[in-house]
Coordinates of C-alpha atoms (C1' of nucleotides) in Angstrom, one line a residue:
Chain A
M15 CA 38.6 50.8 -32.4
N16 CA 39.4 54.6 -34.0
L17 CA 42.0 57.0 -32.9
E18 CA 39.3 59.8 -31.8
T19 CA 37.8 57.1 -29.0
K20 CA 41.1 56.7 -28.1
Y21 CA 42.0 60.2 -27.4
W22 CA 39.0 60.9 -26.1
H23 CA 39.8 57.9 -23.2
L24 CA 43.6 58.9 -22.9
H25 CA 42.1 63.0 -22.1
N26 CA 40.2 62.2 -19.7
H27 CA 42.4 59.7 -17.6
K28 CA 44.2 60.8 -14.5
L29 CA 47.7 59.6 -15.1
M30 CA 47.8 60.7 -18.5
N31 CA 46.4 64.0 -18.4
V32 CA 48.9 65.8 -18.3
L33 CA 50.2 64.9 -21.9
S34 CA 50.0 67.3 -23.9
S35 CA 48.2 66.6 -27.3
A36 CA 50.5 65.9 -29.9
E37 CA 51.6 63.9 -27.3
L38 CA 48.4 62.5 -26.7
K39 CA 48.0 61.8 -30.3
E40 CA 51.5 59.8 -29.8
I41 CA 50.6 57.3 -27.4
C42 CA 47.1 56.9 -29.5
L43 CA 49.6 55.0 -32.0
I44 CA 50.9 52.6 -29.9
T45 CA 48.3 51.5 -28.2
N46 CA 45.6 49.0 -27.6
F47 CA 42.3 49.0 -27.2
K48 CA 40.6 45.7 -25.6
T49 CA 36.9 44.9 -24.0
A50 CA 35.6 42.1 -22.6
K51 CA 32.6 41.0 -21.2
K52 CA 31.8 39.6 -17.6
G53 CA 33.9 36.7 -16.8
E54 CA 36.0 37.3 -19.9
I55 CA 39.5 37.3 -18.9
I56 CA 41.2 40.0 -20.2
Y57 CA 44.7 39.1 -19.4
F58 CA 47.6 36.8 -18.5
S59 CA 51.0 37.3 -16.8
H60 CA 53.3 35.4 -18.7
D61 CA 51.1 35.5 -21.9
E62 CA 52.8 39.0 -23.3
S63 CA 56.0 40.6 -23.1
S64 CA 55.1 42.7 -20.4
R65 CA 52.2 45.4 -21.1
V66 CA 50.6 48.2 -18.3
Y67 CA 46.8 48.2 -19.3
T68 CA 44.6 50.6 -17.5
L69 CA 41.4 50.4 -16.7
K70 CA 39.0 52.0 -18.8
R71 CA 35.5 51.6 -17.8
G72 CA 33.8 48.6 -15.6
T73 CA 35.4 47.2 -12.5
I74 CA 37.8 44.1 -12.5
K75 CA 39.1 41.4 -10.5
I76 CA 42.7 40.0 -10.1
V77 CA 43.4 36.7 -9.5
E78 CA 46.2 34.9 -8.8
I79 CA 46.3 30.8 -8.6
D80 CA 48.9 29.8 -5.9
A81 CA 51.1 26.4 -6.1
K82 CA 48.0 24.2 -4.6
G83 CA 46.1 25.3 -7.3
N84 CA 44.1 27.9 -5.2
E85 CA 42.1 30.8 -7.1
I86 CA 42.9 34.0 -4.6
V87 CA 41.5 37.4 -5.6
K88 CA 44.2 39.6 -5.1
D89 CA 42.5 43.0 -6.0
I90 CA 39.6 44.3 -7.5
L91 CA 40.1 48.0 -10.1
Q92 CA 38.0 50.0 -10.9
E93 CA 38.0 52.6 -13.8
G94 CA 41.2 54.5 -13.8
D95 CA 43.7 52.2 -11.8
L96 CA 46.5 50.2 -13.8
F97 CA 47.5 46.4 -13.5
G98 CA 49.7 44.6 -15.1
Q99 CA 53.6 43.6 -15.2
F100 CA 55.3 46.8 -13.9
T101 CA 57.9 45.7 -12.4
L102 CA 61.1 44.2 -14.4
T103 CA 60.8 41.3 -12.0
D104 CA 59.0 38.5 -13.9
Q105 CA 59.0 35.8 -11.7
T106 CA 55.0 36.3 -10.7
L107 CA 53.1 33.4 -10.9
D108 CA 49.4 32.2 -12.6
E109 CA 47.7 35.5 -12.8
Y110 CA 45.2 37.2 -14.5
A111 CA 43.0 39.9 -14.9
I112 CA 38.6 39.0 -15.0
A113 CA 35.8 41.1 -15.7
V114 CA 33.3 40.5 -13.5
S115 CA 30.8 44.1 -14.9
D116 CA 28.9 43.7 -17.4
Y117 CA 31.4 45.5 -19.7
V118 CA 34.7 46.3 -19.4
T119 CA 37.2 48.7 -21.6
C120 CA 40.7 48.8 -21.2
C121 CA 43.6 49.8 -23.4
S122 CA 47.7 48.6 -23.1
F123 CA 51.0 49.5 -24.2
R124 CA 53.9 47.6 -24.2
M125 CA 56.5 48.5 -20.9
D126 CA 59.3 49.3 -22.8
D127 CA 56.6 52.0 -25.0
F128 CA 55.8 53.4 -22.0
E129 CA 59.0 53.9 -20.7
K130 CA 59.8 55.7 -23.5
I131 CA 57.1 58.0 -22.7
I132 CA 58.0 58.6 -19.4
E133 CA 61.9 59.3 -20.2
R134 CA 60.4 62.5 -22.4
N135 CA 57.7 63.8 -19.9
P136 CA 58.8 64.2 -16.5
A137 CA 55.2 65.4 -16.1
L138 CA 54.1 61.9 -16.8
A139 CA 56.7 60.0 -14.5
L140 CA 56.1 62.6 -11.7
R141 CA 52.9 61.7 -11.7
Y142 CA 53.2 57.7 -12.6
T143 CA 55.9 58.0 -9.2
K144 CA 53.1 59.3 -7.0
W145 CA 50.7 56.8 -7.8
M146 CA 52.9 54.1 -7.0
G147 CA 54.1 55.8 -3.4
F148 CA 50.4 55.6 -3.3
R149 CA 49.9 52.2 -4.1
L150 CA 53.1 51.4 -1.7
K151 CA 51.0 52.7 1.4
R152 CA 48.0 50.9 0.2
L153 CA 49.6 47.5 0.6
E154 CA 51.4 48.8 3.1
N155 CA 48.3 49.0 5.1
R156 CA 46.9 45.8 4.0
Y157 CA 49.7 44.4 5.7
A158 CA 48.9 46.5 9.0
N159 CA 45.8 45.1 8.9
L160 CA 46.7 41.0 8.4
V161 CA 49.6 41.6 11.1
F162 CA 47.3 43.5 13.8
K163 CA 43.6 43.2 13.3
D164 CA 41.9 39.9 13.5
V165 CA 39.1 38.3 10.3
R166 CA 36.1 39.9 11.8
T167 CA 37.8 43.3 12.2
R168 CA 39.0 43.2 8.6
L169 CA 35.8 42.1 7.2
I170 CA 34.4 44.9 9.0
E171 CA 36.6 47.6 7.3
F172 CA 36.0 46.0 3.7
L173 CA 32.6 46.2 4.0
K174 CA 33.2 50.0 5.1
D175 CA 35.8 50.5 2.3
W176 CA 33.7 49.1 -0.3
A177 CA 30.9 51.1 1.0
S178 CA 32.4 54.6 0.4
K179 CA 33.9 53.2 -2.8
E180 CA 31.1 52.1 -4.1
G181 CA 28.2 52.7 -2.2
T182 CA 25.0 54.1 -2.8
N183 CA 23.6 56.2 -0.3
T184 CA 19.8 55.8 0.5
Q185 CA 17.7 57.1 3.9
D186 CA 19.3 55.3 6.5
E187 CA 20.9 52.7 4.9
I188 CA 23.8 51.9 2.0
I189 CA 22.9 49.8 -0.7
L190 CA 26.2 47.3 -2.7
K191 CA 26.0 45.7 -6.1
N192 CA 27.8 42.9 -4.8
Y193 CA 29.6 40.8 -7.5
L194 CA 31.2 39.2 -5.2
T195 CA 31.2 36.1 -3.1
H196 CA 32.1 35.0 0.2
Q197 CA 34.7 32.9 -1.2
D198 CA 36.5 35.6 -3.2
I199 CA 35.8 38.8 -0.3
A200 CA 37.5 35.6 1.9
S201 CA 40.0 35.5 0.0
L202 CA 40.9 39.8 0.0
I203 CA 40.4 39.6 3.8
C204 CA 43.1 36.7 4.0
S205 CA 40.6 34.2 5.4
T206 CA 38.0 31.3 4.4
R207 CA 34.3 31.0 3.2
Q208 CA 33.3 29.9 5.6
T209 CA 34.3 32.2 8.3
V210 CA 33.3 34.6 6.0
T211 CA 29.7 33.5 6.3
S212 CA 29.3 32.8 9.7
L213 CA 30.3 36.6 10.3
F214 CA 28.0 37.8 7.3
N215 CA 25.3 36.0 9.4
D216 CA 26.4 37.2 12.8
L217 CA 26.4 40.9 11.5
K218 CA 22.5 40.0 10.2
E219 CA 21.7 39.1 13.4
K220 CA 22.8 41.8 15.3
G221 CA 21.4 44.3 12.9
V222 CA 24.0 45.5 11.5
L223 CA 23.1 44.5 7.7
D224 CA 21.6 42.6 5.6
Y225 CA 21.5 40.5 2.3
T226 CA 21.3 38.8 -0.7
R227 CA 23.2 37.5 -3.2
T228 CA 22.8 40.2 -5.6
E229 CA 23.1 42.8 -3.0
I230 CA 24.3 43.9 0.5
I231 CA 22.2 46.7 2.3
I232 CA 24.3 47.9 5.5
K233 CA 22.3 50.1 8.0
N234 CA 23.7 53.1 8.6
N235 CA 26.2 54.3 11.3
A236 CA 25.7 50.3 12.1
L237 CA 29.1 49.6 10.8
L238 CA 30.7 53.5 12.0
A239 CA 29.8 52.0 15.5
L240 CA 32.0 49.1 15.1
Chain B
M13 CA 80.7 68.3 5.3
N14 CA 81.8 69.8 2.3
L15 CA 80.7 70.1 -0.8
E16 CA 83.5 67.2 -3.0
T17 CA 82.1 65.2 0.1
K18 CA 78.6 65.5 -0.4
Y19 CA 79.2 65.2 -4.6
W20 CA 81.5 61.9 -3.9
H21 CA 78.7 60.0 -2.0
L22 CA 76.0 60.8 -4.5
H23 CA 78.3 60.0 -7.3
N24 CA 78.5 57.1 -6.5
H25 CA 74.7 56.3 -5.6
K26 CA 72.7 53.6 -7.0
L27 CA 70.0 56.0 -8.3
M28 CA 72.1 59.5 -8.4
N29 CA 74.2 58.4 -10.9
V30 CA 72.3 59.3 -13.7
L31 CA 72.9 63.0 -13.4
S32 CA 75.4 64.6 -14.9
S33 CA 77.8 66.3 -13.1
A34 CA 76.4 69.6 -13.2
E35 CA 73.0 68.1 -11.7
L36 CA 74.7 66.8 -9.2
K37 CA 76.1 69.9 -8.6
E38 CA 73.1 71.5 -8.0
I39 CA 71.6 68.6 -5.7
C40 CA 74.8 68.7 -3.5
L41 CA 73.6 72.2 -2.4
I42 CA 70.1 71.3 -1.6
T43 CA 71.4 68.6 0.4
N44 CA 71.6 67.5 4.1
F45 CA 73.7 65.5 5.6
K46 CA 74.5 63.1 8.9
T47 CA 75.9 61.3 10.7
A48 CA 74.8 58.5 13.8
K49 CA 76.6 57.0 16.1
K50 CA 75.1 53.5 17.4
G51 CA 71.5 53.6 19.1
E52 CA 71.3 57.2 17.6
I53 CA 68.2 57.5 16.3
I54 CA 67.9 59.3 12.2
Y55 CA 64.9 60.7 12.0
F56 CA 60.6 60.7 13.3
S57 CA 57.9 60.2 10.9
H58 CA 57.1 63.6 12.6
D59 CA 59.8 66.3 13.3
E60 CA 60.3 67.5 9.6
S61 CA 58.2 68.2 6.9
S62 CA 58.7 65.4 4.8
R63 CA 61.7 64.8 3.8
V64 CA 63.8 61.7 1.6
Y65 CA 66.7 60.0 2.9
T66 CA 68.9 58.3 1.3
L67 CA 71.6 55.8 3.2
K68 CA 75.4 56.1 2.5
R69 CA 76.6 54.0 4.9
G70 CA 76.2 51.5 7.7
T71 CA 72.9 50.2 8.4
I72 CA 69.5 51.5 10.6
K73 CA 66.1 49.6 11.9
I74 CA 62.7 51.5 10.7
V75 CA 60.6 51.0 13.9
E76 CA 56.9 51.9 14.0
I77 CA 55.0 52.3 17.6
D78 CA 51.7 50.7 17.3
A79 CA 48.7 52.0 18.9
K80 CA 49.2 49.6 22.2
G81 CA 53.0 51.0 22.5
N82 CA 55.0 48.2 20.8
E83 CA 57.8 48.8 18.5
I84 CA 57.6 46.7 15.4
V85 CA 60.7 46.4 13.7
K86 CA 59.5 47.2 10.1
D87 CA 62.8 46.8 8.4
I88 CA 66.1 46.9 8.4
L89 CA 68.1 48.9 5.6
Q90 CA 71.8 49.0 4.4
E91 CA 73.8 51.3 2.1
G92 CA 72.5 52.8 -0.8
D93 CA 68.4 52.3 0.8
L94 CA 65.5 55.2 0.9
F95 CA 64.0 56.1 3.4
G96 CA 61.2 58.1 5.0
Q97 CA 58.4 60.1 3.7
F98 CA 57.5 59.2 -0.1
T99 CA 54.3 59.3 -0.1
L100 CA 51.9 62.7 0.1
T101 CA 49.7 60.6 2.7
D102 CA 51.4 61.5 6.1
Q103 CA 48.8 59.7 8.1
T104 CA 51.8 57.5 9.1
L105 CA 51.9 57.1 12.7
D106 CA 55.2 57.5 15.1
E107 CA 57.8 55.7 13.1
Y108 CA 61.5 56.3 13.1
A109 CA 65.4 55.3 12.2
I110 CA 67.8 54.1 14.7
A111 CA 70.9 53.4 13.9
V112 CA 72.2 49.7 14.5
S113 CA 75.9 49.9 13.1
D114 CA 78.8 51.7 14.7
Y115 CA 78.5 55.1 12.5
V116 CA 75.7 55.9 9.8
T117 CA 75.8 58.4 7.1
C118 CA 72.3 59.1 5.1
C119 CA 71.3 62.2 3.6
S120 CA 68.4 63.7 2.6
F121 CA 66.5 66.4 0.9
R122 CA 63.2 67.6 1.0
M123 CA 60.8 65.8 -1.0
D124 CA 59.9 69.2 -2.8
D125 CA 63.3 69.5 -4.0
F126 CA 63.7 66.1 -5.5
E127 CA 60.3 66.2 -7.1
K128 CA 61.9 69.5 -9.1
I129 CA 64.6 67.4 -9.6
I130 CA 62.6 64.6 -11.0
E131 CA 60.7 66.4 -13.0
R132 CA 64.0 68.3 -14.7
N133 CA 65.7 64.6 -15.4
P134 CA 63.5 61.3 -16.9
A135 CA 66.3 59.6 -16.5
L136 CA 66.6 59.8 -13.0
A137 CA 62.7 59.7 -13.0
L138 CA 62.8 56.3 -14.1
R139 CA 65.1 54.7 -12.1
Y140 CA 63.2 56.2 -8.9
T141 CA 59.8 54.5 -10.9
K142 CA 61.7 51.4 -11.5
W143 CA 62.7 51.4 -7.6
M144 CA 59.7 51.7 -6.5
G145 CA 58.7 49.2 -8.3
F146 CA 60.9 46.7 -7.0
R147 CA 59.9 47.7 -2.8
L148 CA 56.4 47.2 -4.3
K149 CA 57.1 43.4 -5.4
R150 CA 59.4 43.0 -2.1
L151 CA 56.6 44.1 0.0
E152 CA 54.1 42.0 -2.3
N153 CA 56.7 38.9 -0.9
R154 CA 56.3 39.3 2.8
Y155 CA 52.6 39.7 2.3
A156 CA 52.2 36.6 0.5
N157 CA 54.4 35.1 2.8
L158 CA 52.8 36.0 5.4
V159 CA 49.1 34.5 4.2
F160 CA 51.1 31.4 3.1
K161 CA 54.1 30.0 4.9
D162 CA 54.2 29.0 8.9
V163 CA 56.8 31.3 11.4
R164 CA 58.8 28.0 11.2
T165 CA 59.3 28.8 7.4
R166 CA 59.1 32.3 7.9
L167 CA 61.7 32.3 9.9
I168 CA 63.9 30.3 7.9
E169 CA 63.3 32.2 4.9
F170 CA 64.7 35.5 6.5
L171 CA 67.9 33.9 7.8
K172 CA 68.4 32.5 4.0
D173 CA 67.7 36.0 2.8
W174 CA 69.8 37.9 5.3
A175 CA 72.9 34.8 4.9
S176 CA 72.9 36.0 2.1
K177 CA 72.9 39.5 2.5
E178 CA 75.4 39.6 4.7
G179 CA 76.5 36.3 5.6
T180 CA 80.4 35.7 5.5
N181 CA 81.8 32.4 4.1
T182 CA 83.9 30.5 5.3
Q183 CA 84.6 26.6 4.4
D184 CA 81.1 24.8 5.8
E185 CA 79.3 27.3 7.5
I186 CA 78.1 31.5 7.5
I187 CA 78.6 33.3 10.1
L188 CA 75.8 36.5 10.7
K189 CA 76.8 39.6 12.5
N190 CA 73.6 39.8 14.6
Y191 CA 72.6 43.1 16.0
L192 CA 69.0 42.4 15.8
T193 CA 67.3 40.8 19.1
H194 CA 64.9 37.5 18.9
Q195 CA 62.3 40.2 19.6
D196 CA 63.8 41.9 16.1
I197 CA 63.4 39.2 14.1
A198 CA 60.2 38.3 15.4
S199 CA 58.4 41.6 15.0
L200 CA 60.3 41.1 10.9
I201 CA 58.4 38.0 10.8
C202 CA 55.7 38.6 12.3
S203 CA 56.0 36.6 15.3
T204 CA 56.6 36.4 18.7
R205 CA 59.9 36.7 21.1
Q206 CA 59.1 33.5 21.8
T207 CA 58.7 31.7 19.7
V208 CA 61.8 33.0 17.8
T209 CA 63.4 31.4 20.5
S210 CA 62.4 28.2 20.9
L211 CA 63.0 28.2 17.0
F212 CA 65.9 28.7 17.0
N213 CA 66.5 26.0 19.8
D214 CA 64.5 23.6 18.1
L215 CA 67.1 24.4 14.5
K216 CA 70.0 24.5 17.1
E217 CA 69.2 21.3 17.9
K218 CA 69.3 19.4 14.8
G219 CA 72.6 21.3 13.7
V220 CA 71.0 23.7 11.9
L221 CA 72.9 26.5 13.4
D222 CA 74.8 27.9 16.2
Y223 CA 74.3 31.4 17.7
T224 CA 75.5 33.3 20.2
R225 CA 73.7 37.0 20.7
T226 CA 76.7 38.8 18.5
E227 CA 76.2 35.5 16.1
I228 CA 74.7 33.1 14.1
I229 CA 76.5 30.6 12.6
I230 CA 74.7 28.3 9.9
K231 CA 75.8 25.4 8.8
N232 CA 76.1 25.3 4.9
N233 CA 73.7 23.9 3.2
A234 CA 71.8 22.7 6.1
L235 CA 69.3 25.7 5.7
L236 CA 68.7 25.4 2.3
A237 CA 67.4 21.5 2.7
L238 CA 64.7 22.8 4.4
Chain C
dG3 C1' 82.5 43.7 40.4
dA4 C1' 78.2 44.7 42.6
dG5 C1' 73.8 46.2 40.7
dT6 C1' 70.4 46.4 37.5
dA7 C1' 68.8 46.6 32.9
dA8 C1' 68.2 43.2 28.8
dA9 C1' 67.4 39.7 26.3
dT10 C1' 67.0 34.8 25.9
dG11 C1' 65.0 29.7 27.5
dT12 C1' 61.1 26.9 28.7
dC13 C1' 56.5 26.5 29.6
dG14 C1' 51.2 25.2 30.5
dG15 C1' 46.6 27.0 28.9
dC16 C1' 44.4 29.1 25.7
dT17 C1' 41.7 29.7 21.4
dG18 C1' 40.3 32.5 16.7
dG19 C1' 40.0 30.9 12.8
dA20 C1' 41.4 27.0 9.8
dT21 C1' 39.9 22.9 7.9
dG22 C1' 36.4 19.3 5.9
dA23 C1' 32.1 16.8 5.7
dC24 C1' 27.7 17.4 4.4
dC25 C1' 23.2 19.8 3.4
dA26 C1' 20.1 23.8 1.8
dA27 C1' 19.4 27.3 -1.2
dA28 C1' 20.3 29.8 -5.9
dA29 C1' 21.6 30.4 -10.4
dC30 C1' 22.5 28.4 -14.4
dC31 C1' 21.2 25.6 -18.4
dG32 C1' 19.5 22.6 -22.6
Chain D
dC21 C1' 11.3 21.8 -16.6
dG22 C1' 14.7 18.9 -14.3
dG23 C1' 19.4 18.3 -13.6
dT24 C1' 24.2 20.3 -12.6
dT25 C1' 27.1 23.3 -10.9
dT26 C1' 28.0 27.8 -8.1
dT27 C1' 27.3 29.5 -3.6
dG28 C1' 25.8 30.0 1.0
dG29 C1' 25.1 27.7 5.4
dT30 C1' 26.4 25.3 9.8
dC31 C1' 29.0 22.4 13.0
dA32 C1' 32.2 19.4 14.9
dT33 C1' 37.3 19.2 15.0
dC34 C1' 42.1 20.5 15.6
dC35 C1' 46.5 23.2 16.3
dA36 C1' 49.4 26.5 15.0
dG37 C1' 51.1 30.1 17.9
dC38 C1' 49.9 34.1 20.8
dC39 C1' 50.1 35.3 25.9
dG40 C1' 51.1 35.8 30.5
dA41 C1' 54.2 34.3 34.1
dC42 C1' 58.9 33.2 35.7
dA43 C1' 63.4 31.3 35.7
dT44 C1' 67.8 32.5 34.1
dT45 C1' 71.6 34.2 32.3
dT46 C1' 74.7 38.3 29.2
dA47 C1' 75.9 43.0 29.6
dC48 C1' 76.4 47.5 30.8
dT49 C1' 76.8 51.3 34.4
dC50 C1' 79.3 53.5 37.6

DNA sequence: GAGTAAATGTCGGCTGGATGACCAAAACCG
DNA sequence: CGGTTTTGGTCATCCAGCCGACATTTACTC
């Protein structure tokens, strides 16, 4: 990938766009670009000395393998999101990122390099700081949900959230392009496949939504009422 | 409190000690010191425009009131820890900090001021960033524990952790000064008072520990074996 | 030290939702 | 197109641990 393309990518990035063009050009030199098709694995937690990735295009799943060998979907990330090793502590288990949309583009730096840039660029530092705060909040939220809400509620809130991010509104329904299996959804809301399946069917019976393997159609307002 | 004392406090702080003495002096001017005795409330999430606090001496509990009016202990903090509103999102519920050790000293700045300092001080920014990463990791860990471990294991790990932080080692036991009720412990590990009580008694029967209302005595190595 | 409030102890009933097992329907693939 | 894999559907079983209720002990207050 040529420098101009890199430049353009970074220039439009929500974190990087505070940098001057000279600084951007410098970053371009240390950046590594990567593209992947659906199903391809983008990164492994252990294979490289810690790198940070930013997702330029597409959607990815962050998956972790637990002690028993089960795959747990930890997160779904979209354009602009950061992933990889931000923290020094490297005791993370097997973790990898896999493309779920047809095409994915992302770029990465070595954490050390990124730190050097931060050190020389206070505005970026501040922004990075805020981004982390945001992340912290999100995790805290998830944690609270897990403690106080039952599976049904967690599923409904998950759907609401998803719909607000990626849903296409039509007359009286919201359409979601579904790239997740019930299993995936289950691990995102900390439940089991079977429970998710039967909740989906329950919601379908109640007329709240309809679904196939590739699409979820939410009747407008139906979710809000729950 | 006079400037010299402030200066000294900040000078020894794990975050602030990257600052030059001129910078430190500047921070002293915008800092607010506060002391509290056991049981006194130090801060409310809603009463001031967002401030960051650093704990200088003592131990505090961060407590949140949930929708049903229950008090949930979210965290126990010690010397050097930061608390308050770091994030812009201010939808936090009622949350407050209460002193659990006899004397507590902490200092605070307005978030805006802190941001200004960060903006002018990359080394501090980097350190702050790392600290947040650490926090993120910790929360992630907690989250994972909640999903994969049962209450018994969570309690044991909580005790191990506590012992390693604050335990006094003697010949063949570790002594913990206990300032938490079973209720507090329960909410820290996301369980109920009754369950904690009976687990404590179970562990006592098994000879793993002994306890009164003010002390927990852990037989050395006994916990490790579990 | 009496009286009250807070913390601990104990128990039985109850249930959300995990688990396992098995089948049906799609999707994938040579 | 037929065979294989992946995903979704359904059910019966089971249990950790929550919940309510109540007794007992310890601490706090005046």
